[in-house]
Structure formats: C-alpha cells, structure tokens
Amino acid sequence: MTDMPDMSSATLLKKDPDWWRGAVIYQIYPRSFQDSNGDGVGDLLGIAKRLPHIASLGVDAVWISPFFRSPMADFGYDVSDYCDVDPMFGTLSDFDVVIDTAHKLGLKVLMDLVMSHSSIEHPWFKESRSSKDNPRANWYVWADAQLDGTPPNNWLSIFGGSAWQWDPTRCQYYLHNFLTEQPDLNFHEPALQDTLLDVAEFWLHRGVDGFRLDTVNFYTHDKQLRNNPPLAPEERNPITAPAVNPYTWQNHLYDKTQPENLEFLARLRTLMNRYNAAAVGEIGEDQRGLEVLGDYTRGDQHLHMSYAFELLSDHAPTAPYIAKVMDDMEEKAPGGWACWAFSNHDVVRHITRWGVPEEAARLYMTLMMCLRGSACIYQGEELALPEAVLSFEDLQDPYGKRFWPAFKGRDGARTPMVWEPDEINGGFSSNMHPWLPVSHDHLSRTVADQEKDPLAILHHYRRAIAFRHAHEALRKGEISHVECEGTVLKFRRCLGREEIFCAFNIGEEPVTVAAPRGRWQQIGAELGSAGPAPDGKLHFGRWQPVLAQKM
C-alpha cells in the first residue's frame, strides 16, 4: 500500500455533509475529453484546462472515469495499480492539479473506483495465481472444476461466455464477471476488504470528494457457488447486457447482489463520513434494480445514492412510463435516493437512442432537473451531440468487436469532445490520428459555436441547472401527485413552505389540460414554461413544460 500523501489543507474541500443530495454531476470520460500533449488521448491536464467550461454549466461535481494504471483491456476498468495514474493520463501530480483547479472553481470531484475486479496484470492477482497457499491466495475467487473438467457452475460473463477461466498454474478456475482479463476480487476475504478501504482513504486524503462505485452490487458472490436459475423469454429485461447476450437469460440470484455486500458498504460509508464524501453506486440488476437501489441507499448506513438505469431506456420515455418509474421508486425503493441519467459512456447517446429532436432534448433536461434525486449528465450531452457512426475498423471497444454487428459497442458514445470548429479534431487533440476519430457530425456543434449562439442548447442546460439550484424543493424536496394525462406528466415538489407544480408535454402535438387548483405563479419562463391561461387551463405547445410556484 502506498503511503498517504502529505496534502495541503487547500486541497481538501470543506463541504456540507448533505451536498450530494440533489446534486448535478458531470461525467468526464478522460480518454476523450481533452488531449494536452498531442498523443491523441485525453489526459488529466487536459481535464484541468477544460474545467472552467464545466463550472460554467453550474454543476456541483465532476465524475472522472478511471485513470488508474491499467493494461487498458477495458480502457481503465481493469486496474493494475489502485494508487497511481496511468502514464497515458499523466501523473499523481497532474491529478493534484485537477483537484486543486476543480476546488477553486467550486467543483467537487468524484473518481470512478473499480473494486469488484482488478486487472489480470495486478500484482495481487499474479501472487494469488502463483499457488494455493500464498498470502493473497484467497484474494480472488478460485474454484475447482467439476468432475468432468467443466466450470464450477453456470455463471455467465457480461462480455460473453462463461464467467470462469481456467488457470493452469493453480489448476483451478477463476471468476470474471466481465473480461477474462478482469478477475473478480474475493470480498469474503477480510484482508482484501481492509486493503480496498485503504485505497479509498488514499484518494480521499488526496482530496477527492467521493466515488462513483463501478458495478457495486457485484462485489460479493454466493459462497456456495449455486447455479443461477433460468429466465423465461418474456421475463428477460436487457439492461445490464444487450438482448443478444445470453447473460440476460439467467436470473442472477447468486453471482451478485449478495447480503454481505451491505456489510462492506457500511464500512466504506463510515470512512467517507470522516471526509464528508459521497458515493454513487452503479447497480447492474435487470430484475430488481429499484429494490436493490432502495436497499443500498436507504438511511445513512450504505451508499448515498445509486445510478438508476430506468431513464437510460432504449425508447424515449413517455409520460406514462416516467410516472410509473416514479411510482415504482415510491413503492420499491421508499427512502432511497436515485441518480438519474439519460446518457453515459456505456450507452448510445440519448439524442440518437431515442430518435428525438433537439427541442425534446431540452424538455427532457428540464424534466430531469425537476425529478427527485440527483442527476448526472455526460460530456457532450450539453451540446446535444448525436451518437458517432464508426466503422468496424475504427472500433476499440472489445465488447463491440465481440457482438458486432448486432451490438456495435460503446465507442460511438466515447468519441472526442469538440471544442473549437476551426482547430484540428475540433480542438480535442493536435494529433492527426486520435484514439477514436472525431465525428464530422459533431464539428458543427462545438462549445465555441454554441457559446456564441444565445439559442443553443448549451445555454438551456445552464438555465435548467440554475433553475434547479434556485429552488431547494427541486434539489431536496419530496415528490407527490404524480400522474399523467395523455402526453402530459404532472407532479409536485415540496420542501417546507415551498411547493412547485411541474408539468411536461412529452409529445409532438399541442395539448390542453386543466390547471391545478389554488393560486400559482408561473416560473421557469427562461426554460420555455407556459403559464395558466385566462380560461383556467394549461395550454402546452409540443415538448413544452409548465412550471409554477404556489403563492
């Protein structure tokens, strides 16, 4: 374990312990954000250079996807050293610059902490596989073959095939829920848990304000290694894996989401409380996603919030669908706290995925800023970037290569950010051949161009985030009166004496509905909000909100 750094008090940000509740978080995919040294790959100093853009949006925090030392089999989600920066992204000193710059701009920093698995190149795994009696022999999940030599059970990998890989040195199988190059760590081993908590404290002491916890419900497996039961075709719900992957054909009762997981998360929460840090977990669970979200975020013992997949849906969310999601949250996850998102580094960008016009994207952003929970936006979303179209030859993602062409992987959402229209690669990199090509469709939507256009969606994102921050009821209040009327979704947000009526016409046609009873004052005109008409009704244009505050 690396010694704790001697940090200046300026690096550690003083903050309200409840800062995360209702926060807006901006996700940075570091390979594609800004290249500072011309090698074609984004890096930490590039992030530091562009943090003023993020701060100008008014967000509360940034989440930076992994930058640990890694062989990059899964682009940093395969960690070979938990306490160092991969030279591709810079150095620990460069990370200190990111922290210091972010904090001076009023931004908190969440780092992506990958604890369910490491890289096959991690020294821990090299030692673990060397024998059955070394000090780290039990730090990974090893199991004997069945009598016929086949894997210990029927568990499958999200990246395809068996979740077990034969190792000829130990003459045993090791578990990998993802790539074979990503062996699963064994959370039933106390010494491993202690070491991972040391890793978390290393970064907290260095100044991070919390973590995004990758695949947080995968930490612990069933000790008995029981087989997962099958799922009938009509019960399959392809969220964590595409429908073409047989992973979705099982009910994953035993390979993840075990009760012991909560015991470790309680230990992590105790550590984070000392720093007023917060964690957002990524729960990969197709059958009981919201129930697990509730279990993991209810109260103050485990996670603060959890990434929710319901609005990362394949189809544009309708008024009835969103009303059902809100009702399901109340029923299945009472007391839980979600972190909503429309796009991220693992899914097709929502403008393309949903096939919606930009005016719909504006409405959806306004809607997300009014939902109960925290919110996460993905780099380039504020520019309404569509999914980039790549050829097979351009692909870097092993997931896409394996399931092409039925599933084209995640690279279309990971292409470089575009900053200036007149610079090579949109200002991302001076290298003629960046790690992924810059999309030509993106070059007309750069930050510089949209800054100059007062009607650009970039400014709408700023206004929507500012609107959320201006109303404490939207950040931390309760949600009630959730209902839909045709294409109109309606609900109220309340905190103390503040009550806000929120309604959204999620559709292509103008509609008219009855106004809420009582005296209401129109707000949100800067977001295109309509107000009550003299006839006592609400008249919506296509993709238009109505926002009002009780008088």
Coordinates of C-alpha atoms in Angstrom, one line a residue:
M1 CA 0.0 0.0 0.0
T2 CA 1.3 3.4 -1.0
D3 CA 1.9 5.9 1.9
M4 CA -0.7 8.6 2.4
P5 CA 0.3 11.8 0.5
D6 CA 1.2 14.9 2.5
M7 CA -1.5 17.2 1.2
S8 CA -2.0 20.9 1.8
S9 CA -5.2 21.9 3.5
A10 CA -6.2 23.8 0.4
T11 CA -6.8 20.5 -1.5
L12 CA -9.4 19.2 1.0
L13 CA -12.6 21.0 0.3
K14 CA -14.8 21.9 3.2
K15 CA -18.4 21.0 2.4
D16 CA -21.9 20.4 3.7
P17 CA -22.2 16.6 4.5
D18 CA -25.5 16.7 2.6
W19 CA -24.0 18.3 -0.6
W20 CA -24.7 15.3 -2.8
R21 CA -28.5 15.4 -2.3
G22 CA -30.0 16.8 -5.5
A23 CA -26.5 17.5 -6.9
V24 CA -25.9 17.7 -10.7
I25 CA -22.8 15.7 -11.6
Y26 CA -20.9 16.0 -14.9
Q27 CA -19.3 12.8 -16.2
I28 CA -15.9 13.1 -17.9
Y29 CA -14.5 10.2 -20.0
P30 CA -10.9 11.2 -19.7
R31 CA -9.6 9.5 -22.9
S32 CA -12.0 11.7 -24.9
F33 CA -12.2 15.0 -23.1
Q34 CA -9.0 17.0 -23.9
D35 CA -5.6 15.9 -25.0
S36 CA -2.9 18.2 -23.6
N37 CA 0.3 16.6 -25.0
G38 CA -0.6 15.7 -28.6
D39 CA -0.6 11.9 -28.2
G40 CA -4.2 11.5 -29.4
V41 CA -5.6 10.5 -26.0
G42 CA -7.2 12.8 -23.4
D43 CA -5.4 13.3 -20.1
L44 CA -5.6 14.9 -16.6
L45 CA -4.0 18.2 -17.6
G46 CA -6.5 18.4 -20.4
I47 CA -9.3 18.0 -17.9
A48 CA -7.8 20.7 -15.8
K49 CA -7.7 23.0 -18.8
R50 CA -11.4 22.5 -19.6
L51 CA -12.8 22.6 -16.0
P52 CA -13.9 26.2 -16.4
H53 CA -16.4 25.0 -19.1
I54 CA -17.9 22.5 -16.7
A55 CA -18.0 25.1 -13.9
S56 CA -19.8 27.5 -16.2
L57 CA -22.7 25.0 -16.5
G58 CA -23.3 25.4 -12.8
V59 CA -22.9 21.7 -11.9
D60 CA -21.9 20.6 -8.4
A61 CA -19.4 17.9 -9.2
V62 CA -17.5 16.0 -11.8
W63 CA -17.2 12.2 -12.1
I64 CA -14.0 11.2 -13.8
S65 CA -14.0 7.7 -15.3
P66 CA -10.9 5.6 -14.4
F67 CA -7.4 6.9 -14.9
F68 CA -5.5 4.2 -12.8
R69 CA -2.6 2.3 -14.2
S70 CA -4.0 -0.3 -16.5
P71 CA -3.2 -2.5 -19.5
M72 CA -6.4 -1.0 -20.9
A73 CA -8.1 -4.2 -21.9
D74 CA -11.3 -2.4 -20.8
F75 CA -10.0 1.1 -21.0
G76 CA -9.1 1.6 -17.4
Y77 CA -11.8 -0.6 -15.8
D78 CA -9.1 -3.2 -15.5
V79 CA -6.8 -1.8 -12.8
S80 CA -3.2 -2.9 -12.3
D81 CA -2.3 -0.2 -9.6
Y82 CA -5.1 1.4 -7.5
C83 CA -2.8 4.1 -6.1
D84 CA -1.2 5.5 -9.3
V85 CA -2.2 7.2 -12.5
D86 CA -1.6 5.5 -15.8
P87 CA 1.2 7.4 -17.7
M88 CA -1.3 7.7 -20.6
F89 CA -3.3 10.2 -18.4
G90 CA -0.3 11.8 -16.6
T91 CA 0.9 11.6 -13.1
L92 CA -0.3 11.9 -9.5
S93 CA 0.9 15.5 -9.5
D94 CA -1.3 16.1 -12.6
F95 CA -4.3 14.7 -10.6
D96 CA -3.5 17.1 -7.8
V97 CA -3.7 19.9 -10.4
V98 CA -7.2 18.6 -11.3
I99 CA -8.3 18.5 -7.7
D100 CA -6.9 22.0 -6.9
T101 CA -8.4 23.6 -10.1
A102 CA -11.8 22.0 -9.5
H103 CA -12.0 23.1 -5.9
K104 CA -11.0 26.6 -6.8
L105 CA -13.9 26.6 -9.3
G106 CA -16.3 25.3 -6.7
L107 CA -16.5 21.8 -8.2
K108 CA -16.3 18.6 -6.2
V109 CA -14.5 15.6 -7.7
L110 CA -15.8 12.0 -7.7
M111 CA -13.4 9.4 -9.1
D112 CA -14.5 6.1 -10.6
L113 CA -13.4 3.4 -8.1
V114 CA -13.4 -0.1 -9.6
M115 CA -13.3 -2.6 -6.7
S116 CA -15.3 -5.6 -7.9
H117 CA -12.4 -6.8 -10.1
S118 CA -8.8 -5.8 -11.0
S119 CA -6.6 -6.4 -14.0
I120 CA -5.0 -9.8 -14.6
E121 CA -1.8 -7.8 -14.5
H122 CA -2.3 -6.6 -11.0
P123 CA 0.5 -7.8 -8.6
W124 CA -2.2 -9.1 -6.3
F125 CA -3.5 -11.5 -9.0
K126 CA -0.1 -12.6 -10.1
E127 CA 0.6 -13.6 -6.5
S128 CA -2.8 -15.1 -6.0
R129 CA -2.5 -17.4 -9.0
S130 CA 1.1 -18.5 -8.2
S131 CA -0.1 -21.1 -5.6
K132 CA -2.9 -22.1 -3.3
D133 CA -1.1 -21.1 -0.1
N134 CA 0.4 -17.7 -0.7
P135 CA -0.7 -14.7 1.4
R136 CA -3.1 -13.5 -1.3
A137 CA -4.2 -16.9 -2.5
N138 CA -7.8 -16.1 -1.4
W139 CA -7.9 -12.5 -2.7
Y140 CA -9.6 -13.7 -5.9
V141 CA -12.5 -16.1 -6.5
W142 CA -11.0 -19.5 -7.2
A143 CA -12.9 -22.8 -7.6
D144 CA -12.2 -26.4 -8.6
A145 CA -13.5 -27.8 -11.8
Q146 CA -16.4 -30.1 -11.8
L147 CA -15.5 -33.8 -12.2
D148 CA -15.8 -33.6 -16.0
G149 CA -13.5 -30.6 -16.1
T150 CA -16.2 -28.0 -16.8
P151 CA -16.5 -24.8 -14.9
P152 CA -17.8 -24.8 -11.3
N153 CA -21.3 -23.6 -12.2
N154 CA -23.4 -21.9 -15.0
W155 CA -22.5 -18.3 -14.2
L156 CA -22.0 -16.2 -17.4
S157 CA -19.9 -13.1 -18.1
I158 CA -21.4 -9.9 -19.2
F159 CA -18.9 -9.8 -22.0
G160 CA -20.0 -13.2 -23.3
G161 CA -19.3 -16.8 -22.5
S162 CA -18.6 -18.5 -19.2
A163 CA -17.7 -16.3 -16.2
W164 CA -15.0 -18.8 -15.3
Q165 CA -11.5 -19.0 -16.8
W166 CA -9.1 -22.0 -16.3
D167 CA -5.7 -21.2 -14.8
P168 CA -3.1 -23.9 -15.5
T169 CA -0.8 -22.8 -12.6
R170 CA -3.4 -23.3 -9.8
C171 CA -5.3 -25.9 -11.8
Q172 CA -8.5 -24.0 -10.8
Y173 CA -11.0 -21.7 -12.4
Y174 CA -11.1 -18.0 -11.5
L175 CA -14.3 -15.9 -11.7
H176 CA -14.6 -12.9 -14.1
N177 CA -17.9 -11.2 -14.4
F178 CA -16.6 -9.1 -17.3
L179 CA -13.5 -9.8 -19.5
T180 CA -11.2 -12.7 -18.8
E181 CA -8.6 -10.0 -18.1
Q182 CA -10.7 -8.7 -15.2
P183 CA -10.6 -11.4 -12.4
D184 CA -13.1 -10.8 -9.6
L185 CA -11.8 -9.9 -6.2
N186 CA -13.0 -12.0 -3.3
F187 CA -14.9 -9.8 -0.8
H188 CA -15.3 -12.8 1.6
E189 CA -11.6 -12.2 2.4
P190 CA -11.2 -9.7 5.3
A191 CA -7.7 -8.7 4.4
L192 CA -8.8 -7.7 0.9
Q193 CA -11.6 -5.5 2.3
D194 CA -9.2 -3.8 4.6
T195 CA -6.8 -3.1 1.7
L196 CA -9.6 -1.7 -0.5
L197 CA -10.6 0.6 2.3
D198 CA -7.0 1.8 2.5
V199 CA -7.2 2.5 -1.3
A200 CA -10.3 4.6 -0.8
E201 CA -8.7 6.5 2.0
F202 CA -5.6 7.2 -0.1
W203 CA -7.7 9.1 -2.6
L204 CA -9.9 10.8 0.0
H205 CA -6.8 12.0 1.7
R206 CA -5.6 13.3 -1.6
G207 CA -8.7 15.5 -1.9
V208 CA -11.4 13.6 -3.8
D209 CA -14.9 14.3 -2.6
G210 CA -16.3 10.9 -3.2
F211 CA -16.6 8.0 -5.6
R212 CA -18.6 6.6 -8.4
L213 CA -18.5 2.9 -7.5
D214 CA -18.4 0.7 -10.6
T215 CA -20.6 -2.4 -10.6
V216 CA -21.2 -2.0 -6.8
N217 CA -23.6 -5.0 -6.5
F218 CA -21.0 -7.4 -8.0
Y219 CA -18.6 -7.2 -5.0
T220 CA -19.8 -10.3 -3.3
H221 CA -20.7 -13.7 -4.7
D222 CA -22.5 -16.7 -3.2
K223 CA -20.1 -18.7 -1.2
Q224 CA -21.8 -21.9 -2.2
L225 CA -21.4 -21.1 -5.9
R226 CA -25.0 -22.1 -6.6
N227 CA -26.2 -22.1 -10.2
N228 CA -28.4 -19.2 -11.4
P229 CA -31.9 -20.3 -12.4
P230 CA -33.1 -19.6 -16.0
L231 CA -35.4 -16.7 -17.0
A232 CA -38.3 -17.3 -19.3
P233 CA -38.0 -15.2 -22.5
E234 CA -40.9 -13.0 -21.5
E235 CA -39.2 -12.1 -18.2
R236 CA -35.9 -11.0 -19.7
N237 CA -35.0 -7.4 -19.2
P238 CA -31.8 -6.5 -21.1
I239 CA -30.5 -3.5 -19.1
T240 CA -27.0 -4.7 -18.0
A241 CA -26.3 -6.5 -21.2
P242 CA -27.8 -6.4 -24.8
A243 CA -30.6 -8.9 -25.7
V244 CA -28.2 -10.8 -28.0
N245 CA -26.1 -11.7 -25.0
P246 CA -27.3 -14.9 -23.2
Y247 CA -26.3 -13.3 -19.9
T248 CA -29.8 -11.9 -20.0
W249 CA -31.3 -15.4 -20.0
Q250 CA -30.5 -16.0 -16.3
N251 CA -31.9 -14.8 -13.1
H252 CA -28.7 -13.6 -11.4
L253 CA -29.5 -14.7 -7.8
Y254 CA -26.1 -15.9 -6.8
D255 CA -23.3 -14.3 -8.8
K256 CA -24.0 -10.8 -7.5
T257 CA -26.2 -8.7 -5.1
Q258 CA -25.4 -10.8 -2.0
P259 CA -26.4 -9.6 1.5
E260 CA -22.7 -9.4 2.6
N261 CA -22.3 -6.6 0.2
L262 CA -24.1 -4.2 2.6
E263 CA -21.6 -5.0 5.3
F264 CA -18.7 -3.8 3.3
L265 CA -20.6 -0.7 2.1
A266 CA -21.3 0.2 5.7
R267 CA -17.6 0.1 6.4
L268 CA -16.9 2.3 3.4
R269 CA -19.6 4.8 4.4
T270 CA -18.0 5.1 7.9
L271 CA -14.7 6.0 6.2
M272 CA -16.3 8.5 3.8
N273 CA -18.2 10.2 6.6
R274 CA -14.9 11.4 8.1
Y275 CA -14.3 13.4 4.9
N276 CA -18.0 14.4 4.2
A277 CA -17.5 12.4 1.0
A278 CA -20.3 10.8 -1.0
A279 CA -20.7 7.8 -3.3
V280 CA -22.9 7.0 -6.2
G281 CA -23.1 3.3 -6.9
E282 CA -23.7 1.6 -10.3
I283 CA -26.2 -1.2 -9.7
G284 CA -26.3 -3.6 -12.6
E285 CA -29.6 -5.5 -11.9
D286 CA -32.2 -6.3 -14.5
Q287 CA -34.9 -7.9 -12.4
R288 CA -34.9 -6.0 -9.1
G289 CA -33.0 -2.8 -9.9
L290 CA -35.1 -0.4 -7.9
E291 CA -35.5 -2.7 -4.9
V292 CA -31.7 -3.0 -4.7
L293 CA -31.3 0.8 -5.1
G294 CA -33.6 1.2 -2.1
D295 CA -31.7 -1.4 -0.1
Y296 CA -28.4 0.2 -0.9
T297 CA -29.3 3.9 -0.4
R298 CA -32.0 4.0 2.3
G299 CA -30.9 5.6 5.5
D300 CA -27.4 6.7 6.2
Q301 CA -25.5 3.4 6.5
H302 CA -24.5 2.4 3.0
L303 CA -24.5 4.3 -0.3
H304 CA -25.6 7.9 -0.5
M305 CA -27.2 7.5 -4.0
S306 CA -27.3 5.0 -6.8
Y307 CA -27.2 5.3 -10.5
A308 CA -30.6 4.5 -11.9
F309 CA -31.0 2.8 -15.3
E310 CA -34.7 3.4 -15.8
L311 CA -34.1 6.6 -17.9
L312 CA -31.2 5.1 -19.8
S313 CA -34.0 3.2 -21.6
D314 CA -33.9 2.1 -25.3
H315 CA -37.0 4.1 -26.1
A316 CA -37.8 7.7 -25.4
P317 CA -39.5 7.9 -22.0
T318 CA -43.2 8.7 -22.3
A319 CA -45.4 10.5 -19.7
P320 CA -46.9 7.1 -18.5
Y321 CA -43.5 5.5 -18.4
I322 CA -41.9 8.2 -16.2
A323 CA -45.0 8.3 -14.0
K324 CA -44.6 4.5 -13.5
V325 CA -40.9 4.9 -12.7
M326 CA -41.7 7.5 -10.1
D327 CA -44.4 5.3 -8.6
D328 CA -42.1 2.3 -8.6
M329 CA -39.5 4.3 -6.8
E330 CA -42.0 5.1 -4.1
E331 CA -43.2 1.5 -3.9
K332 CA -40.0 -0.5 -4.3
A333 CA -37.3 1.9 -3.0
P334 CA -39.0 4.1 -0.3
G335 CA -36.4 6.3 1.3
G336 CA -33.9 5.5 -1.4
W337 CA -32.1 8.1 -3.5
A338 CA -31.5 7.8 -7.2
C339 CA -29.1 9.5 -9.5
W340 CA -30.8 9.9 -12.9
A341 CA -29.1 9.9 -16.2
F342 CA -30.0 9.8 -19.9
S343 CA -26.6 9.1 -21.3
N344 CA -23.2 7.8 -20.2
H345 CA -20.1 6.1 -21.6
D346 CA -21.8 2.7 -21.9
V347 CA -24.9 3.5 -23.9
V348 CA -25.8 5.1 -27.2
R349 CA -26.2 8.9 -26.8
H350 CA -29.9 9.6 -26.0
I351 CA -30.5 12.0 -28.8
T352 CA -29.8 9.1 -31.2
R353 CA -31.1 6.3 -29.0
W354 CA -34.5 7.9 -28.6
G355 CA -34.6 9.5 -32.1
V356 CA -35.9 12.8 -30.7
P357 CA -35.5 16.3 -32.0
E358 CA -33.4 18.9 -30.1
E359 CA -36.5 20.6 -28.6
A360 CA -37.4 17.3 -27.0
A361 CA -33.8 17.1 -25.6
R362 CA -34.4 20.5 -24.0
L363 CA -37.6 19.3 -22.4
Y364 CA -36.1 16.1 -21.1
M365 CA -33.2 18.1 -19.5
T366 CA -35.8 20.5 -17.8
L367 CA -37.6 17.4 -16.6
M368 CA -34.5 15.8 -15.1
M369 CA -33.8 18.9 -13.2
C370 CA -37.2 18.7 -11.6
L371 CA -37.1 15.0 -10.6
R372 CA -36.5 13.8 -7.1
G373 CA -32.9 12.5 -6.9
S374 CA -29.5 13.6 -8.1
A375 CA -28.6 13.9 -11.7
C376 CA -25.7 13.0 -14.0
I377 CA -25.0 14.5 -17.4
Y378 CA -22.5 13.0 -19.8
Q379 CA -19.8 15.1 -21.6
G380 CA -21.2 16.4 -24.9
E381 CA -24.8 16.0 -23.8
E382 CA -24.9 19.7 -23.2
L383 CA -24.1 20.1 -26.9
A384 CA -26.8 17.6 -28.0
L385 CA -24.2 15.5 -29.6
P386 CA -25.6 12.5 -31.5
E387 CA -24.1 9.1 -31.4
A388 CA -21.0 8.9 -33.7
V389 CA -21.1 6.4 -36.5
L390 CA -17.9 4.3 -36.6
S391 CA -16.7 1.6 -38.9
F392 CA -15.7 -1.8 -37.6
E393 CA -12.1 -0.8 -38.4
D394 CA -12.3 2.2 -36.1
L395 CA -13.7 0.2 -33.1
Q396 CA -11.6 0.0 -29.9
D397 CA -14.2 -1.5 -27.6
P398 CA -13.8 -5.3 -27.1
Y399 CA -17.5 -5.6 -26.3
G400 CA -18.4 -4.2 -29.7
K401 CA -15.9 -6.3 -31.5
R402 CA -17.3 -9.4 -29.9
F403 CA -21.0 -8.8 -30.7
W404 CA -20.7 -6.8 -34.0
P405 CA -22.9 -6.0 -35.9
A406 CA -25.9 -6.8 -33.7
F407 CA -24.3 -4.7 -31.0
K408 CA -21.8 -2.1 -32.1
G409 CA -20.2 -1.5 -28.7
R410 CA -19.8 1.7 -26.8
D411 CA -17.3 3.7 -28.9
G412 CA -20.0 5.7 -30.6
A413 CA -20.6 7.5 -27.3
R414 CA -16.9 7.8 -26.5
T415 CA -15.6 9.8 -29.4
P416 CA -13.7 13.0 -28.6
M417 CA -15.3 16.1 -27.2
V418 CA -15.5 19.0 -29.7
W419 CA -14.4 22.5 -28.5
E420 CA -13.5 24.8 -31.5
P421 CA -14.7 24.4 -35.1
D422 CA -11.6 25.7 -36.8
E423 CA -9.0 23.6 -35.0
I424 CA -7.9 20.1 -35.9
N425 CA -10.1 17.4 -34.3
G426 CA -12.4 20.1 -33.0
G427 CA -9.7 21.3 -30.6
F428 CA -9.5 17.9 -28.8
S429 CA -6.0 17.0 -30.0
S430 CA -3.3 18.1 -32.3
N431 CA -2.6 14.5 -33.2
M432 CA -3.8 13.6 -36.8
H433 CA -5.0 10.2 -35.5
P434 CA -6.7 10.4 -32.1
W435 CA -7.6 7.2 -30.4
L436 CA -11.1 7.4 -31.8
P437 CA -12.0 9.6 -34.8
V438 CA -13.8 12.9 -34.2
S439 CA -17.3 12.7 -35.6
H440 CA -17.9 15.1 -38.6
D441 CA -21.5 15.4 -37.4
H442 CA -20.1 16.9 -34.1
L443 CA -18.0 19.6 -35.7
S444 CA -21.0 21.9 -36.3
R445 CA -21.9 21.7 -32.6
T446 CA -18.7 22.7 -30.8
V447 CA -18.6 24.5 -27.5
A448 CA -17.2 27.7 -29.1
D449 CA -20.0 27.8 -31.7
Q450 CA -22.7 27.3 -29.1
E451 CA -21.3 29.9 -26.8
K452 CA -21.8 32.5 -29.5
D453 CA -25.4 31.4 -30.2
P454 CA -27.9 32.5 -27.5
L455 CA -30.4 30.0 -28.8
A456 CA -28.0 27.0 -28.5
I457 CA -28.9 24.1 -26.2
L458 CA -25.7 24.7 -24.2
H459 CA -27.4 27.7 -22.7
H460 CA -30.5 25.8 -22.0
Y461 CA -28.5 23.3 -19.9
R462 CA -27.1 26.2 -17.9
R463 CA -30.5 27.7 -17.3
A464 CA -32.1 24.4 -16.3
I465 CA -29.3 23.7 -13.8
A466 CA -29.6 27.2 -12.4
F467 CA -33.3 26.7 -12.1
R468 CA -32.8 23.6 -10.0
H469 CA -30.4 25.3 -7.7
A470 CA -32.7 28.2 -7.3
H471 CA -35.4 26.0 -5.8
E472 CA -34.5 23.9 -2.7
A473 CA -37.7 21.9 -3.2
L474 CA -36.3 20.6 -6.5
R475 CA -33.0 19.6 -5.0
K476 CA -34.1 18.0 -1.8
G477 CA -37.9 18.0 -1.6
E478 CA -40.4 15.2 -1.8
I479 CA -42.3 14.3 -4.9
S480 CA -46.1 13.9 -4.9
H481 CA -49.3 14.0 -7.0
V482 CA -47.5 12.1 -9.8
E483 CA -49.9 11.5 -12.7
C484 CA -50.2 11.6 -16.4
E485 CA -52.9 12.9 -18.7
G486 CA -52.3 11.8 -22.2
T487 CA -48.8 13.0 -23.1
V488 CA -48.6 15.3 -20.1
L489 CA -46.7 14.3 -17.0
K490 CA -47.5 16.2 -13.8
F491 CA -46.1 16.1 -10.3
R492 CA -45.3 18.4 -7.4
R493 CA -42.1 19.0 -5.4
C494 CA -42.4 20.2 -1.8
L495 CA -40.0 21.3 0.9
G496 CA -41.1 23.3 3.9
R497 CA -43.3 26.1 2.6
E498 CA -42.1 25.8 -1.0
E499 CA -44.4 23.9 -3.4
I500 CA -43.7 23.7 -7.1
F501 CA -46.0 22.3 -9.8
C502 CA -44.2 20.6 -12.7
A503 CA -45.9 19.5 -15.9
F504 CA -44.4 18.4 -19.2
N505 CA -45.9 17.7 -22.6
I506 CA -43.8 14.8 -23.7
G507 CA -45.1 14.8 -27.2
E508 CA -45.2 16.2 -30.7
E509 CA -48.7 17.8 -30.5
P510 CA -50.0 20.8 -28.6
V511 CA -52.4 19.8 -25.8
T512 CA -54.6 21.4 -23.2
V513 CA -55.2 20.2 -19.6
A514 CA -56.9 21.6 -16.5
A515 CA -54.7 23.8 -14.3
P516 CA -54.1 22.8 -10.7
R517 CA -56.4 24.2 -8.1
G518 CA -55.2 27.1 -6.0
R519 CA -53.1 30.2 -6.7
W520 CA -50.0 29.6 -8.7
Q521 CA -47.3 31.9 -10.0
Q522 CA -45.6 31.0 -13.3
I523 CA -41.9 30.3 -13.0
G524 CA -39.3 28.9 -15.5
A525 CA -40.1 31.3 -18.3
E526 CA -36.4 31.1 -19.3
L527 CA -37.0 27.4 -19.9
G528 CA -39.9 27.9 -22.2
S529 CA -42.5 27.3 -19.4
A530 CA -46.1 28.2 -20.3
G531 CA -48.4 29.7 -17.7
P532 CA -52.0 29.3 -16.7
A533 CA -54.3 30.9 -19.4
P534 CA -57.4 33.1 -18.7
D535 CA -59.6 30.1 -19.3
G536 CA -58.1 28.4 -16.3
K537 CA -56.4 25.7 -18.4
L538 CA -52.8 24.9 -19.3
H539 CA -52.0 25.1 -23.0
F540 CA -48.9 23.3 -23.9
G541 CA -47.0 23.5 -27.2
R542 CA -45.1 20.5 -28.4
W543 CA -42.3 19.5 -26.0
Q544 CA -43.2 22.3 -23.6
P545 CA -43.2 22.5 -19.7
V546 CA -45.4 24.3 -17.3
L547 CA -43.7 25.3 -14.1
A548 CA -45.4 27.2 -11.3
Q549 CA -44.9 28.0 -7.6
K550 CA -47.7 28.0 -5.1
M551 CA -48.5 31.5 -3.8

